[in-house]
Amino acid sequence: MARKKVREYDAKRVLREQMKRMCDMDVHHRAVQVKEDTDWDQVMSDNDWLHTTKLVVKPDMLFGQRGKNDLVGLNLDLLEAKRFVEERMNKLVVVGQMKGNVNTFIVEPFMPHEVEYYLSINSKRLGDSILFCEAGGVEIEENWDLVKEIFVPSGEELSTDVLAPLINTLPLALRPKVEAFIKNCFAVFRGVDMTLLEMNPFTLDAGGNPFPLDMRMELDDTAAFKNTKTWGGIEFPLPFGRTMSPAENAVHEMDEKTGASLKLSILNPKGRVWTMVAGGGASVIYADTVGDLGYAEELGNYAEYSGAPSEEETLQYARVLLDCATANPDGRGRALLVGGGIANFTDVAATFRGIIKAMEEKQDKIKASGMRVYVRRGGPNYIAALESMKALGERTGIPIEVYGPETNMTSICKTAIDYIQACA
């Protein structure tokens, strides 16, 4: 499971559309998304309600502290909302240690209200937890002792009896609608492969119907193949303040075109420890091990290839990664960890052929950067793969150490760091 955050506009859109489709419940919410290139005339023409409704405007870029940065406009008319956005479009904002330009806003109806409820549905290993509180909003953390929680095991339904502890202190007149809303949220949560649905808060409109004010949603992007229609071409934006480098963008485009998984995040372009690891779990373990050994700041990247990529896909991927790992030699040694666990079905020899070809092409850059390569792998055809790696070192002069499944998976991390320390 890969949990991916989505914009609030998309979160509310998916919930509204799927609540109607799956549960025949109307969520009386409307919104428009405004970006730098948005045609305001078209937006105003397509959404008559903007002319007759007081509005809320806020950035939709996966960061908090929006009010503290004067980025939330309340109870505005259309012209005021338009001016609010224009005055803040591309404004540089600092949130914690991250900074970036604000370029995406959500505009939605202003909803006067007196009550604020908190609702969260979160995917766990063996099921889903549902949290509810009658004291939601900005003070939720101070009121956390009032939050109620239930757990619904995988494969079981959310019944009235199971849900009852969450709402048993609500006024009797409110319980039916709130119960139906939570049940339907849960049905949509599971039906479209969400991993998180959080409303802080939701309130009740003039008709007593639940109305989400602030919402967060995460989706399991490994389920994208079966949710093309339900998600509706959804965008997975980068975390606030993050932009893709050309190398990251190149791998991202490769990843979108393959049934395998190809990932690359540059952590420190001047780092001295680089990874090219097979398997999502193994890639995290290798990165954690480098950090545990005290070299997190020298970790150049996070990288993962899995799902049996073809030789050609691995070749293209390795070319990009090697260009990053060998850039700007500074006379100090570097290490490349070509690691992984013991594959179940991936032909190790086939994927290694792509890596070996890339390393042969980039051998001058590898040697000029002072890089040593440490290989540890197991799985189908691993013996042939490791022999090919050894032959590459003998043929090109690239320093390569090769280990099989008899060696602890992460032991090459310590060996590589010993080399880095010796070169310091």
CSV table of C-alpha atoms in Angstrom, one decimal:
chain,number,residue,atom,x,y,z
A,1,MET,CA,0.0,0.0,0.0
A,2,ALA,CA,1.3,3.5,-0.9
A,3,ARG,CA,-0.6,6.2,0.8
A,4,LYS,CA,-0.9,9.3,-1.3
A,5,LYS,CA,-2.3,12.6,-0.3
A,6,VAL,CA,-4.7,14.5,-2.5
A,7,ARG,CA,-5.9,18.1,-2.7
A,8,GLU,CA,-8.9,19.1,-0.6
A,9,TYR,CA,-10.8,19.9,-3.8
A,10,ASP,CA,-10.3,16.4,-5.1
A,11,ALA,CA,-11.1,14.9,-1.7
A,12,LYS,CA,-14.5,16.6,-1.5
A,13,ARG,CA,-15.2,15.9,-5.1
A,14,VAL,CA,-14.6,12.2,-4.7
A,15,LEU,CA,-16.6,12.0,-1.5
A,16,ARG,CA,-19.5,13.9,-3.0
A,17,GLU,CA,-19.6,11.9,-6.3
A,18,GLN,CA,-19.2,8.5,-4.7
A,19,MET,CA,-21.5,9.2,-1.8
A,20,LYS,CA,-24.2,9.8,-4.3
A,21,ARG,CA,-23.3,6.9,-6.6
A,22,MET,CA,-22.7,4.3,-3.8
A,23,CYS,CA,-25.1,5.4,-1.1
A,24,ASP,CA,-27.6,7.7,-2.8
A,25,MET,CA,-26.8,10.4,-0.2
A,26,ASP,CA,-26.3,14.0,-1.3
A,27,VAL,CA,-23.4,16.0,0.2
A,28,HIS,CA,-24.5,19.5,-0.3
A,29,HIS,CA,-21.0,20.9,-1.1
A,30,ARG,CA,-19.7,22.8,-4.1
A,31,ALA,CA,-16.2,24.0,-4.8
A,32,VAL,CA,-13.9,25.3,-7.6
A,33,GLN,CA,-10.2,25.0,-7.9
A,34,VAL,CA,-8.2,28.1,-8.9
A,35,LYS,CA,-4.7,28.0,-10.3
A,36,GLU,CA,-2.4,30.5,-11.9
A,37,ASP,CA,-3.8,29.9,-15.3
A,38,THR,CA,-7.4,29.7,-14.3
A,39,ASP,CA,-9.8,31.6,-16.5
A,40,TRP,CA,-12.0,33.5,-14.0
A,41,ASP,CA,-14.6,34.4,-16.6
A,42,GLN,CA,-15.1,30.8,-17.4
A,43,VAL,CA,-15.2,29.7,-13.8
A,44,MET,CA,-17.8,32.4,-13.0
A,45,SER,CA,-19.8,31.4,-16.1
A,46,ASP,CA,-19.8,27.7,-15.2
A,47,ASN,CA,-20.7,28.2,-11.5
A,48,ASP,CA,-23.7,30.4,-11.0
A,49,TRP,CA,-23.6,29.8,-7.2
A,50,LEU,CA,-20.5,31.9,-6.9
A,51,HIS,CA,-22.5,35.0,-7.6
A,52,THR,CA,-25.1,34.4,-4.9
A,53,THR,CA,-23.1,32.7,-2.1
A,54,LYS,CA,-20.7,34.1,0.5
A,55,LEU,CA,-17.4,32.3,0.0
A,56,VAL,CA,-14.4,30.8,1.7
A,57,VAL,CA,-11.0,30.9,0.0
A,58,LYS,CA,-7.8,29.0,1.1
A,59,PRO,CA,-4.7,27.4,-0.4
A,60,ASP,CA,-5.1,23.8,-1.4
A,61,MET,CA,-1.5,22.6,-1.2
A,62,LEU,CA,-1.2,20.1,1.6
A,63,PHE,CA,0.1,22.4,4.3
A,64,GLY,CA,-1.3,23.8,7.5
A,65,GLN,CA,-1.0,27.1,9.4
A,66,ARG,CA,-2.9,28.8,6.6
A,67,GLY,CA,-4.7,31.2,8.9
A,68,LYS,CA,-1.4,32.2,10.6
A,69,ASN,CA,-0.1,33.2,7.1
A,70,ASP,CA,-3.1,35.3,6.2
A,71,LEU,CA,-4.1,32.8,3.6
A,72,VAL,CA,-7.8,32.1,4.6
A,73,GLY,CA,-10.5,34.4,3.4
A,74,LEU,CA,-13.9,34.1,5.1
A,75,ASN,CA,-17.4,35.4,4.2
A,76,LEU,CA,-16.3,37.0,0.9
A,77,ASP,CA,-18.3,37.9,-2.1
A,78,LEU,CA,-17.1,36.9,-5.5
A,79,LEU,CA,-15.1,40.0,-6.3
A,80,GLU,CA,-13.5,39.9,-2.9
A,81,ALA,CA,-12.6,36.2,-3.3
A,82,LYS,CA,-11.1,36.9,-6.7
A,83,ARG,CA,-9.0,39.8,-5.3
A,84,PHE,CA,-8.0,37.7,-2.3
A,85,VAL,CA,-6.6,35.0,-4.7
A,86,GLU,CA,-4.9,37.4,-7.0
A,87,GLU,CA,-3.1,39.2,-4.2
A,88,ARG,CA,-1.7,35.9,-2.8
A,89,MET,CA,-1.1,33.9,-6.0
A,90,ASN,CA,2.6,32.8,-6.0
A,91,LYS,CA,3.2,34.3,-2.6
A,92,LEU,CA,6.2,32.7,-0.9
A,93,VAL,CA,5.2,31.0,2.3
A,94,VAL,CA,7.3,29.4,5.0
A,95,VAL,CA,5.8,26.6,7.0
A,96,GLY,CA,8.2,25.0,9.5
A,97,GLN,CA,11.4,24.2,7.5
A,98,MET,CA,9.6,24.1,4.2
A,99,LYS,CA,9.0,27.1,1.9
A,100,GLY,CA,7.2,27.4,-1.4
A,101,ASN,CA,5.0,29.5,-3.6
A,102,VAL,CA,1.2,29.2,-3.2
A,103,ASN,CA,-0.3,28.5,-6.6
A,104,THR,CA,-3.5,26.4,-6.0
A,105,PHE,CA,-6.6,27.6,-4.1
A,106,ILE,CA,-10.0,26.2,-3.3
A,107,VAL,CA,-13.1,28.4,-3.3
A,108,GLU,CA,-16.2,27.1,-1.7
A,109,PRO,CA,-19.4,28.3,0.1
A,110,PHE,CA,-19.1,30.0,3.5
A,111,MET,CA,-21.1,28.0,6.0
A,112,PRO,CA,-22.1,29.8,9.2
A,113,HIS,CA,-22.3,27.2,11.9
A,114,GLU,CA,-22.3,26.7,15.7
A,115,VAL,CA,-21.3,23.0,16.0
A,116,GLU,CA,-18.1,21.4,14.8
A,117,TYR,CA,-17.5,17.6,14.7
A,118,TYR,CA,-14.4,15.7,14.1
A,119,LEU,CA,-14.3,12.5,12.0
A,120,SER,CA,-11.4,10.4,11.0
A,121,ILE,CA,-11.3,7.0,9.2
A,122,ASN,CA,-7.8,5.4,9.0
A,123,SER,CA,-6.6,2.2,7.4
A,124,LYS,CA,-4.8,-0.1,9.8
A,125,ARG,CA,-3.1,-3.4,9.3
A,126,LEU,CA,-6.0,-5.6,10.3
A,127,GLY,CA,-8.9,-3.2,9.6
A,128,ASP,CA,-10.0,0.4,9.9
A,129,SER,CA,-10.3,2.7,12.9
A,130,ILE,CA,-13.0,5.3,13.1
A,131,LEU,CA,-12.6,8.3,15.4
A,132,PHE,CA,-15.4,10.8,16.2
A,133,CYS,CA,-15.6,13.8,18.5
A,134,GLU,CA,-18.3,16.3,19.2
A,135,ALA,CA,-15.7,19.0,19.9
A,136,GLY,CA,-13.9,19.3,16.6
A,137,GLY,CA,-12.2,22.2,14.9
A,138,VAL,CA,-9.0,24.1,15.9
A,139,GLU,CA,-9.2,22.9,19.5
A,140,ILE,CA,-9.3,19.2,18.6
A,141,GLU,CA,-5.9,18.4,20.1
A,142,GLU,CA,-6.9,20.1,23.4
A,143,ASN,CA,-10.1,18.0,23.4
A,144,TRP,CA,-8.4,14.7,22.4
A,145,ASP,CA,-9.6,13.0,25.6
A,146,LEU,CA,-13.1,13.5,24.2
A,147,VAL,CA,-12.4,11.6,21.0
A,148,LYS,CA,-14.1,8.2,20.7
A,149,GLU,CA,-12.8,5.3,18.7
A,150,ILE,CA,-14.1,2.1,17.3
A,151,PHE,CA,-12.3,-0.5,15.1
A,152,VAL,CA,-13.8,-2.4,12.2
A,153,PRO,CA,-11.9,-5.5,11.2
A,154,SER,CA,-11.2,-6.2,7.5
A,155,GLY,CA,-14.1,-8.0,5.9
A,156,GLU,CA,-16.7,-6.9,8.6
A,157,GLU,CA,-19.4,-4.3,8.1
A,158,LEU,CA,-20.0,-1.2,10.1
A,159,SER,CA,-23.3,-2.0,11.8
A,160,THR,CA,-25.4,0.3,13.9
A,161,ASP,CA,-24.4,-1.6,17.1
A,162,VAL,CA,-20.7,-1.2,16.3
A,163,LEU,CA,-21.1,2.5,15.5
A,164,ALA,CA,-23.3,3.3,18.5
A,165,PRO,CA,-20.5,4.1,21.0
A,166,LEU,CA,-19.4,7.0,18.7
A,167,ILE,CA,-22.7,8.9,18.7
A,168,ASN,CA,-24.5,7.8,21.9
A,169,THR,CA,-24.0,11.2,23.5
A,170,LEU,CA,-25.4,13.2,20.6
A,171,PRO,CA,-28.9,14.6,20.9
A,172,LEU,CA,-31.4,12.0,19.8
A,173,ALA,CA,-32.7,14.2,16.9
A,174,LEU,CA,-29.2,14.3,15.4
A,175,ARG,CA,-28.2,10.7,15.6
A,176,PRO,CA,-29.9,9.3,12.5
A,177,LYS,CA,-28.3,11.7,10.1
A,178,VAL,CA,-24.9,11.6,11.7
A,179,GLU,CA,-25.0,7.8,11.8
A,180,ALA,CA,-26.0,7.6,8.2
A,181,PHE,CA,-23.3,10.0,7.2
A,182,ILE,CA,-20.5,8.1,9.1
A,183,LYS,CA,-21.7,4.8,7.7
A,184,ASN,CA,-21.7,6.2,4.1
A,185,CYS,CA,-18.3,7.8,4.6
A,186,PHE,CA,-17.0,4.4,5.7
A,187,ALA,CA,-18.6,2.7,2.6
A,188,VAL,CA,-17.0,5.2,0.3
A,189,PHE,CA,-13.7,4.9,2.2
A,190,ARG,CA,-13.5,1.2,1.5
A,191,GLY,CA,-15.2,1.3,-1.9
A,192,VAL,CA,-12.6,3.7,-3.5
A,193,ASP,CA,-9.5,2.4,-1.6
A,194,MET,CA,-8.9,5.4,0.7
A,195,THR,CA,-6.3,5.0,3.4
A,196,LEU,CA,-7.3,8.1,5.3
A,197,LEU,CA,-10.4,10.3,5.4
A,198,GLU,CA,-10.4,13.1,8.0
A,199,MET,CA,-12.8,16.0,8.5
A,200,ASN,CA,-11.9,18.6,11.0
A,201,PRO,CA,-14.4,19.8,11.2
A,202,PHE,CA,-17.7,18.9,9.6
A,203,THR,CA,-20.9,20.7,10.7
A,204,LEU,CA,-24.6,20.6,9.9
A,205,ASP,CA,-26.2,22.9,7.3
A,206,ALA,CA,-29.5,24.7,7.7
A,207,GLY,CA,-31.4,21.4,6.9
A,208,GLY,CA,-29.4,19.5,9.5
A,209,ASN,CA,-27.4,17.7,6.9
A,210,PRO,CA,-23.6,16.9,7.5
A,211,PHE,CA,-21.4,19.4,5.6
A,212,PRO,CA,-17.6,19.0,5.5
A,213,LEU,CA,-15.6,22.1,6.1
A,214,ASP,CA,-12.0,21.0,6.2
A,215,MET,CA,-11.1,17.6,4.8
A,216,ARG,CA,-8.0,15.5,4.2
A,217,MET,CA,-7.8,12.3,2.1
A,218,GLU,CA,-5.2,9.8,1.3
A,219,LEU,CA,-5.6,7.1,-1.4
A,220,ASP,CA,-3.9,3.8,-1.9
A,221,ASP,CA,-2.2,4.5,-5.3
A,222,THR,CA,-1.5,0.8,-5.9
A,223,ALA,CA,-5.3,0.6,-6.5
A,224,ALA,CA,-5.3,3.3,-9.2
A,225,PHE,CA,-5.7,0.6,-11.9
A,226,LYS,CA,-9.2,-0.2,-10.7
A,227,ASN,CA,-10.3,3.3,-9.7
A,228,THR,CA,-9.9,5.2,-13.0
A,229,LYS,CA,-13.6,6.3,-13.0
A,230,THR,CA,-14.2,6.7,-9.3
A,231,TRP,CA,-11.1,8.9,-8.7
A,232,GLY,CA,-11.6,10.8,-11.9
A,233,GLY,CA,-8.1,11.5,-13.1
A,234,ILE,CA,-7.0,12.6,-9.6
A,235,GLU,CA,-3.7,14.5,-9.0
A,236,PHE,CA,-1.2,13.4,-6.4
A,237,PRO,CA,0.7,16.6,-5.7
A,238,LEU,CA,4.2,16.7,-4.2
A,239,PRO,CA,4.5,17.8,-0.5
A,240,PHE,CA,4.5,21.5,-0.1
A,241,GLY,CA,7.9,23.0,-0.9
A,242,ARG,CA,9.0,20.0,-2.9
A,243,THR,CA,9.7,20.2,-6.6
A,244,MET,CA,10.9,17.4,-8.8
A,245,SER,CA,14.5,17.5,-10.2
A,246,PRO,CA,14.9,16.6,-13.9
A,247,ALA,CA,16.1,13.2,-12.8
A,248,GLU,CA,13.2,12.6,-10.4
A,249,ASN,CA,10.8,13.7,-13.1
A,250,ALA,CA,12.3,11.4,-15.7
A,251,VAL,CA,11.9,8.4,-13.3
A,252,HIS,CA,8.4,9.5,-12.4
A,253,GLU,CA,7.5,9.5,-16.1
A,254,MET,CA,9.0,6.0,-16.5
A,255,ASP,CA,7.0,4.8,-13.5
A,256,GLU,CA,3.7,6.0,-15.0
A,257,LYS,CA,4.3,4.0,-18.2
A,258,THR,CA,5.2,0.6,-16.6
A,259,GLY,CA,3.4,-2.0,-14.6
A,260,ALA,CA,6.5,-2.3,-12.4
A,261,SER,CA,7.5,0.3,-9.8
A,262,LEU,CA,10.4,2.7,-10.4
A,263,LYS,CA,11.1,5.3,-7.7
A,264,LEU,CA,13.7,8.0,-7.2
A,265,SER,CA,14.0,10.8,-4.6
A,266,ILE,CA,17.1,12.9,-4.4
A,267,LEU,CA,17.9,13.6,-0.8
A,268,ASN,CA,21.4,15.1,-1.0
A,269,PRO,CA,22.9,15.7,-4.5
A,270,LYS,CA,26.3,15.8,-2.9
A,271,GLY,CA,25.8,12.7,-0.8
A,272,ARG,CA,28.4,10.0,-0.7
A,273,VAL,CA,26.2,6.9,-0.2
A,274,TRP,CA,23.7,6.1,-3.0
A,275,THR,CA,21.3,3.2,-3.3
A,276,MET,CA,19.7,1.2,-6.2
A,277,VAL,CA,17.6,-1.3,-4.3
A,278,ALA,CA,15.1,-3.9,-5.5
A,279,GLY,CA,11.9,-4.0,-3.5
A,280,GLY,CA,9.9,-1.4,-1.7
A,281,GLY,CA,10.5,-2.9,1.8
A,282,ALA,CA,14.2,-3.5,1.2
A,283,SER,CA,14.7,0.0,-0.1
A,284,VAL,CA,13.4,1.4,3.2
A,285,ILE,CA,15.5,-1.0,5.2
A,286,TYR,CA,18.7,0.0,3.4
A,287,ALA,CA,17.9,3.7,3.8
A,288,ASP,CA,17.2,3.2,7.5
A,289,THR,CA,20.4,1.2,8.0
A,290,VAL,CA,22.5,3.9,6.5
A,291,GLY,CA,20.8,6.4,8.9
A,292,ASP,CA,21.3,4.1,11.9
A,293,LEU,CA,25.0,3.9,11.1
A,294,GLY,CA,25.2,7.7,11.4
A,295,TYR,CA,25.3,8.6,7.7
A,296,ALA,CA,21.8,9.8,7.0
A,297,GLU,CA,23.2,13.2,5.9
A,298,GLU,CA,25.4,11.5,3.4
A,299,LEU,CA,22.5,9.5,1.9
A,300,GLY,CA,22.2,10.8,-1.6
A,301,ASN,CA,18.9,9.3,-2.6
A,302,TYR,CA,16.0,7.0,-1.9
A,303,ALA,CA,15.5,4.5,-4.8
A,304,GLU,CA,13.4,1.5,-5.5
A,305,TYR,CA,12.7,-0.8,-8.4
A,306,SER,CA,10.3,-3.7,-8.1
A,307,GLY,CA,7.5,-5.6,-9.8
A,308,ALA,CA,9.8,-7.3,-12.3
A,309,PRO,CA,10.8,-4.3,-14.5
A,310,SER,CA,12.1,-5.3,-17.9
A,311,GLU,CA,15.8,-5.2,-18.9
A,312,GLU,CA,15.1,-2.0,-20.9
A,313,GLU,CA,13.2,-0.3,-18.1
A,314,THR,CA,16.0,-1.2,-15.6
A,315,LEU,CA,18.6,0.2,-18.1
A,316,GLN,CA,16.9,3.5,-18.4
A,317,TYR,CA,16.3,3.8,-14.7
A,318,ALA,CA,20.0,2.9,-13.9
A,319,ARG,CA,21.2,5.5,-16.4
A,320,VAL,CA,19.4,8.3,-14.6
A,321,LEU,CA,20.4,7.2,-11.1
A,322,LEU,CA,24.1,6.8,-12.1
A,323,ASP,CA,24.2,10.2,-13.6
A,324,CYS,CA,23.0,11.6,-10.3
A,325,ALA,CA,25.3,9.5,-8.1
A,326,THR,CA,28.4,10.4,-10.1
A,327,ALA,CA,27.8,14.1,-10.7
A,328,ASN,CA,30.4,16.7,-9.7
A,329,PRO,CA,33.3,14.6,-8.4
A,330,ASP,CA,35.0,16.2,-5.4
A,331,GLY,CA,37.9,13.8,-4.8
A,332,ARG,CA,36.2,12.0,-2.0
A,333,GLY,CA,35.0,8.4,-2.3
A,334,ARG,CA,31.4,7.4,-2.9
A,335,ALA,CA,29.5,4.1,-2.5
A,336,LEU,CA,26.6,2.6,-4.5
A,337,LEU,CA,24.5,0.0,-2.8
A,338,VAL,CA,22.9,-2.4,-5.4
A,339,GLY,CA,21.0,-4.3,-2.8
A,340,GLY,CA,17.8,-6.2,-2.2
A,341,GLY,CA,16.3,-9.2,-0.5
A,342,ILE,CA,15.7,-12.6,-2.0
A,343,ALA,CA,13.3,-12.2,-4.9
A,344,ASN,CA,10.3,-14.4,-5.2
A,345,PHE,CA,9.6,-14.1,-8.9
A,346,THR,CA,11.8,-11.3,-10.4
A,347,ASP,CA,14.5,-12.6,-12.7
A,348,VAL,CA,17.5,-11.1,-11.0
A,349,ALA,CA,19.7,-11.8,-14.0
A,350,ALA,CA,17.4,-9.9,-16.4
A,351,THR,CA,17.2,-6.8,-14.2
A,352,PHE,CA,21.0,-6.9,-13.6
A,353,ARG,CA,21.6,-7.0,-17.3
A,354,GLY,CA,20.0,-3.5,-17.5
A,355,ILE,CA,22.0,-2.3,-14.5
A,356,ILE,CA,25.3,-3.8,-15.9
A,357,LYS,CA,24.8,-2.2,-19.3
A,358,ALA,CA,24.2,1.2,-17.7
A,359,MET,CA,27.3,0.8,-15.5
A,360,GLU,CA,29.3,-0.1,-18.5
A,361,GLU,CA,28.1,2.9,-20.3
A,362,LYS,CA,28.9,5.2,-17.3
A,363,GLN,CA,32.1,3.5,-16.3
A,364,ASP,CA,34.3,6.6,-16.8
A,365,LYS,CA,32.0,8.7,-14.6
A,366,ILE,CA,31.8,6.0,-12.0
A,367,LYS,CA,35.6,5.8,-11.7
A,368,ALA,CA,36.1,9.5,-11.9
A,369,SER,CA,33.8,10.0,-8.9
A,370,GLY,CA,35.7,7.5,-6.8
A,371,MET,CA,32.7,5.2,-6.5
A,372,ARG,CA,32.8,1.6,-5.2
A,373,VAL,CA,29.8,-0.6,-5.9
A,374,TYR,CA,28.5,-3.1,-3.3
A,375,VAL,CA,26.1,-5.7,-4.5
A,376,ARG,CA,23.9,-8.1,-2.5
A,377,ARG,CA,21.0,-10.0,-4.0
A,378,GLY,CA,19.3,-13.3,-4.1
A,379,GLY,CA,16.4,-14.9,-6.0
A,380,PRO,CA,15.8,-16.5,-9.4
A,381,ASN,CA,19.0,-16.7,-11.5
A,382,TYR,CA,20.9,-14.7,-8.9
A,383,ILE,CA,24.1,-16.8,-9.4
A,384,ALA,CA,24.3,-15.8,-13.0
A,385,ALA,CA,23.5,-12.2,-12.1
A,386,LEU,CA,26.3,-12.0,-9.5
A,387,GLU,CA,28.8,-13.7,-11.8
A,388,SER,CA,27.9,-11.0,-14.5
A,389,MET,CA,28.5,-8.3,-11.9
A,390,LYS,CA,31.9,-9.8,-11.1
A,391,ALA,CA,32.8,-10.0,-14.7
A,392,LEU,CA,31.8,-6.3,-15.2
A,393,GLY,CA,34.3,-5.3,-12.5
A,394,GLU,CA,37.0,-7.4,-14.1
A,395,ARG,CA,36.3,-6.0,-17.6
A,396,THR,CA,36.0,-2.3,-16.7
A,397,GLY,CA,38.0,-1.9,-13.6
A,398,ILE,CA,35.0,-0.6,-11.7
A,399,PRO,CA,35.6,-1.6,-8.0
A,400,ILE,CA,32.7,-4.0,-7.3
A,401,GLU,CA,32.1,-6.3,-4.3
A,402,VAL,CA,29.5,-9.0,-4.8
A,403,TYR,CA,27.6,-10.9,-2.2
A,404,GLY,CA,24.7,-13.5,-2.3
A,405,PRO,CA,21.9,-14.5,0.0
A,406,GLU,CA,24.3,-16.1,2.4
A,407,THR,CA,25.3,-12.6,3.4
A,408,ASN,CA,23.1,-10.5,5.7
A,409,MET,CA,21.0,-8.2,3.6
A,410,THR,CA,22.2,-4.9,5.0
A,411,SER,CA,25.8,-5.8,5.8
A,412,ILE,CA,27.0,-4.1,2.6
A,413,CYS,CA,25.9,-0.8,4.2
A,414,LYS,CA,28.6,-1.1,6.9
A,415,THR,CA,31.1,-2.2,4.4
A,416,ALA,CA,30.3,0.8,2.2
A,417,ILE,CA,30.5,3.2,5.1
A,418,ASP,CA,33.9,1.8,6.2
A,419,TYR,CA,35.1,2.7,2.7
A,420,ILE,CA,33.6,6.2,2.9
A,421,GLN,CA,35.3,6.7,6.3
A,422,ALA,CA,38.7,5.5,4.9
A,423,CYS,CA,38.4,8.1,2.1
A,424,ALA,CA,37.5,11.0,4.5
